[in-house]
GROMACS .gro file of C-alpha atoms in nm:
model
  195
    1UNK     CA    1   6.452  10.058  13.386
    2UNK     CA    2   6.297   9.731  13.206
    3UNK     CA    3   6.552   9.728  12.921
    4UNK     CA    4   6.829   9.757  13.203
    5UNK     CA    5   6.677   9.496  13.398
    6UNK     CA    6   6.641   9.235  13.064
    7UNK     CA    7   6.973   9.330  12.999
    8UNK     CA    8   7.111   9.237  13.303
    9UNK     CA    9   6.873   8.899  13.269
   10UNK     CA   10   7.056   8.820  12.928
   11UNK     CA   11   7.406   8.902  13.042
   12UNK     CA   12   7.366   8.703  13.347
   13UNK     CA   13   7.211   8.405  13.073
   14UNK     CA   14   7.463   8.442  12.819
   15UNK     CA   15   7.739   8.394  13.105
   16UNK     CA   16   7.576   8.093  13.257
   17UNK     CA   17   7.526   7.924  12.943
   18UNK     CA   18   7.917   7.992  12.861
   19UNK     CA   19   7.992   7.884  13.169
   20UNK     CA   20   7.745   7.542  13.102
   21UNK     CA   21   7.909   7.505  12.730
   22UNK     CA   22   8.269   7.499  12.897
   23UNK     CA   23   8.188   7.265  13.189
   24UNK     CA   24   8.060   7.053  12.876
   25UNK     CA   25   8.355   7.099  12.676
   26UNK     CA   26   8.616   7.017  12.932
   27UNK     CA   27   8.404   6.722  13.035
   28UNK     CA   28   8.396   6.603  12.658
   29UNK     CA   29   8.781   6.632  12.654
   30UNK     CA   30   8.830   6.473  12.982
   31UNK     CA   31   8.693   6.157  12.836
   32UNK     CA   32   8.924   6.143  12.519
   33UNK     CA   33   9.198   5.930  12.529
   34UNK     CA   34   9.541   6.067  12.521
   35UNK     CA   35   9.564   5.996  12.139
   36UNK     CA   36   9.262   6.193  12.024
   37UNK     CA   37   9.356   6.441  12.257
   38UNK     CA   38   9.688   6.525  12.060
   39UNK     CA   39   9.500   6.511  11.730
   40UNK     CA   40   9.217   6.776  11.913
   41UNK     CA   41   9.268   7.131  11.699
   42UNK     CA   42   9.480   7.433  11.766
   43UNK     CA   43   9.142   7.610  11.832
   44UNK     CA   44   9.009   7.348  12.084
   45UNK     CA   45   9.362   7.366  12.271
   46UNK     CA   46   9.400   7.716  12.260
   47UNK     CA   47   9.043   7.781  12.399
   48UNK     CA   48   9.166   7.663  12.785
   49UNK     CA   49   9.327   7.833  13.055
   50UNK     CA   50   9.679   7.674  13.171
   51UNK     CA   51   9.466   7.521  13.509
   52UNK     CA   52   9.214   7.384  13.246
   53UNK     CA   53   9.488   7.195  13.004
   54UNK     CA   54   9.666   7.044  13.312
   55UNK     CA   55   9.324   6.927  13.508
   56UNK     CA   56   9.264   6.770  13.156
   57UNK     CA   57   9.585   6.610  13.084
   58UNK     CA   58   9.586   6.478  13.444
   59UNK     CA   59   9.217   6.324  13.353
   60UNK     CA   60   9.382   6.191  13.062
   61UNK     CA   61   9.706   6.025  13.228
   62UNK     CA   62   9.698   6.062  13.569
   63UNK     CA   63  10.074   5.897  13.593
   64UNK     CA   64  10.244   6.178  13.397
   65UNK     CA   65  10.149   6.526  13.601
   66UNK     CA   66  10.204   6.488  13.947
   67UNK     CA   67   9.987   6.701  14.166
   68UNK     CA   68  10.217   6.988  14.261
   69UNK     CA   69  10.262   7.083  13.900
   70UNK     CA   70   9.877   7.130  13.870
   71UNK     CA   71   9.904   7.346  14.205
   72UNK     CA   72  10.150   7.523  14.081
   73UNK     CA   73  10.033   7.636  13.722
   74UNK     CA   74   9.761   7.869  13.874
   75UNK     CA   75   9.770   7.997  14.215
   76UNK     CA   76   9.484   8.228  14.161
   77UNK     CA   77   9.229   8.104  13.959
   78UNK     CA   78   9.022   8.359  14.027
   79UNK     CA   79   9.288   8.625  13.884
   80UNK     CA   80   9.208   8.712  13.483
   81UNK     CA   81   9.581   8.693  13.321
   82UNK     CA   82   9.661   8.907  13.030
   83UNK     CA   83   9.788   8.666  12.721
   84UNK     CA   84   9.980   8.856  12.459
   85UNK     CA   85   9.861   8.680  12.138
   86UNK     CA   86   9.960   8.824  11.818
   87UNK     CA   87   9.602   8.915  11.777
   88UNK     CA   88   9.590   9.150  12.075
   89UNK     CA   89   9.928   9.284  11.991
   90UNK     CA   90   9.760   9.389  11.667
   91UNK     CA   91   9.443   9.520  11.803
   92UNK     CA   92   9.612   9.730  12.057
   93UNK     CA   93   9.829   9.855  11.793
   94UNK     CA   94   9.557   9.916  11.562
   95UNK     CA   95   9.402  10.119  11.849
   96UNK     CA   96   9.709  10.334  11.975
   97UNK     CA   97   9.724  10.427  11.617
   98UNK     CA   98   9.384  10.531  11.586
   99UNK     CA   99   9.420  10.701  11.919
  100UNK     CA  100   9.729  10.890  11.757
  101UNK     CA  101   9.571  10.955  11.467
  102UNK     CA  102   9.224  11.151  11.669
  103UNK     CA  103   9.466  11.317  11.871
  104UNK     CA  104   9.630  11.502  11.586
  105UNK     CA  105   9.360  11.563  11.381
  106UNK     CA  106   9.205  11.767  11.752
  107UNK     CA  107   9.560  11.928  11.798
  108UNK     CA  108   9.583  12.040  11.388
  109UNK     CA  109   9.399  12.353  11.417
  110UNK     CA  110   9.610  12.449  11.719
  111UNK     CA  111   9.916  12.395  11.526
  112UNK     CA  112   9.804  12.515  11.234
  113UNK     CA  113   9.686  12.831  11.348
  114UNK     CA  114  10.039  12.860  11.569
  115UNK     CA  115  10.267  12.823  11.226
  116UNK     CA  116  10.053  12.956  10.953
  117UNK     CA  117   9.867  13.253  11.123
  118UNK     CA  118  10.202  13.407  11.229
  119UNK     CA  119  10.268  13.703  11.038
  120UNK     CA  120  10.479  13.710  10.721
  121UNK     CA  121  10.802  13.847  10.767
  122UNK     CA  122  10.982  13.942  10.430
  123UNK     CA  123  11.338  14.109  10.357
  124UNK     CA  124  11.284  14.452  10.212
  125UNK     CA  125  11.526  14.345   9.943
  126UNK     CA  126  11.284  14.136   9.692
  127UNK     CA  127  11.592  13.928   9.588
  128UNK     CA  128  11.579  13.725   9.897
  129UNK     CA  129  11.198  13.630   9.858
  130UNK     CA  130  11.123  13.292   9.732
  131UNK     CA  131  10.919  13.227   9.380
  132UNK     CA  132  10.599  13.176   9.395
  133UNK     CA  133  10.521  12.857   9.202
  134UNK     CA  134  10.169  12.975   9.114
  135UNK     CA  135   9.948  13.224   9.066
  136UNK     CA  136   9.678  13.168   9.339
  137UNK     CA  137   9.467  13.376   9.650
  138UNK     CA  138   9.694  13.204   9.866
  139UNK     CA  139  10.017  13.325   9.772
  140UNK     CA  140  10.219  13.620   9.971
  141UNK     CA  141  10.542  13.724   9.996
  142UNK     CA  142  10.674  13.559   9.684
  143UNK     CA  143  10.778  13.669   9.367
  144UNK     CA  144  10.647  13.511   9.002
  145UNK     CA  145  10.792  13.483   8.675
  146UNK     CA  146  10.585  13.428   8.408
  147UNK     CA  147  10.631  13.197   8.159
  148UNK     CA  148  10.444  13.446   7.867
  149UNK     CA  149  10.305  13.772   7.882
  150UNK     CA  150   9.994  13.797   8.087
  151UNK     CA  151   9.731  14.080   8.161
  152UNK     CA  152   9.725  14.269   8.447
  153UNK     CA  153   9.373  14.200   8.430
  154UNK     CA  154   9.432  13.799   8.410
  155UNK     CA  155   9.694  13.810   8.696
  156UNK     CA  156   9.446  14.018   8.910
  157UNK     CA  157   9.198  13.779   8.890
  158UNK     CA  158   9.430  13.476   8.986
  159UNK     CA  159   9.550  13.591   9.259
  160UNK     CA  160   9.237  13.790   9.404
  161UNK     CA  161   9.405  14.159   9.421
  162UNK     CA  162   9.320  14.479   9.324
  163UNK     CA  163   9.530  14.570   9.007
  164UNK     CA  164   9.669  14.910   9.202
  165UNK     CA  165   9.849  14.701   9.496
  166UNK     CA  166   9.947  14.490   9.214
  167UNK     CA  167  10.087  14.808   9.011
  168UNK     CA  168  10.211  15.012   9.312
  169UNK     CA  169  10.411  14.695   9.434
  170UNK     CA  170  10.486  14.641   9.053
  171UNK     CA  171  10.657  14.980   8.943
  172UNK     CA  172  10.930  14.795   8.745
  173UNK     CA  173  10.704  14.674   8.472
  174UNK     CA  174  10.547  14.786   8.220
  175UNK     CA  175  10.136  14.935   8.270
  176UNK     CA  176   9.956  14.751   8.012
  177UNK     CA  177  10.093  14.381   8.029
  178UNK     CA  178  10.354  14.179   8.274
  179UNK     CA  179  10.646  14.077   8.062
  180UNK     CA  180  10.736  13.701   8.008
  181UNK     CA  181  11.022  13.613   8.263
  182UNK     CA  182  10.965  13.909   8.395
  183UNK     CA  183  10.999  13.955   8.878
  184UNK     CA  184  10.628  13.997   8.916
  185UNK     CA  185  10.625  14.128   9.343
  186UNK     CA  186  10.337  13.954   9.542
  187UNK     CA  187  10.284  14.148   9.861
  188UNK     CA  188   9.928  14.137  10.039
  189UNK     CA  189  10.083  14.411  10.301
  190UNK     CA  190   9.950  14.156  10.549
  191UNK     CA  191  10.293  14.075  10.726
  192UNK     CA  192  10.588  14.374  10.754
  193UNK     CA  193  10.901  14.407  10.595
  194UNK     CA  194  11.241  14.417  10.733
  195UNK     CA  195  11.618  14.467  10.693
   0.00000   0.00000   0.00000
């Protein structure tokens, strides 16, 4: 409870003295003359409300703003307006992104398991089945052509089978080697087959 309570000491500080620095400020300005206040910085300008340019302009040259336009520019002080400044058009695209960006990496899993944990479904004609570009564990439901003769033993090992599901789904070729350009069959038997 003492951190909370300097905390709130600081805050309550850091506030005043803002508050202290502006009252300066605007006093400071208040006493330029209408010259130096055009040549005053885009930074300097841009740091006052609407209520605070027009109470300094009419400091400067009372002639030029009549009172009703002061009146007018800010009915409720009190009120906090929004001011859509490049910069906060940025930062709150900057943070929708982000937002977008958190909320698909959470939802990935979801999808992913939704599209790729659906079982394979493969023509029982091995014509229609695409090629598998490479020999991997991850492959299924493909078929392979070689590009030179490999080993049954070299092929099992790439893709993480045993060589008899490789032979039994394999019939066409040849028991001690598979063929260059040869239809080698990939089938885990972990999806079904259909007409």
């Amino acid at each position: 409870m003492p951190d909370l309570e300097k905390f709130k000491t600081s805050v309550a500080a850091i506030a005043r003295d803002a508050k202290e620095e502006t009252g300066a400020f605007i006093a400071r300005l208040k006493s330029l003359s209408a010259e130096e206040f055009l040549r005053l910085s885009r930074h300097d300008v841009e740091r006052l409300s609407l209520a605070q340019y027009i109470d300094v302009a009419r400091a400067i040259a009372p002639d030029i703003l009549p009172i009703a336009a002061m009146q007018a520019a800010d009915p409720e002080p009190d009120k906090p307006s929004f001011n859509w400044t490049p910069r906060r058009l940025y930062a709150i695209a900057i943070s929708a992104s982000i937002a977008l960006g958190l909320a698909g990496f959470l939802a990935a899993p979801i999808v992913t398991e939704a599209v790729f944990d659906a079982p394979l479904v493969r023509s029982q004609t091995v014509l229609d089945w695409p090629a598998c570009r490479r020999l991997t564990a991850e492959v299924d439901g493909c078929v392979y052509r070689p590009t030179q003769d490999l080993s049954w033993e070299y092929v099992a090992a790439m893709l993480e089978m045993d060589r008899n599901i490789l032979h039994r789904n394999n019939a066409h070729l040849p028991q001690n080697m598979v063929p260059r350009a040869s239809q080698l069959v990939i089938w885990r038997y972990q999806g079904h087959l259909e007409n």
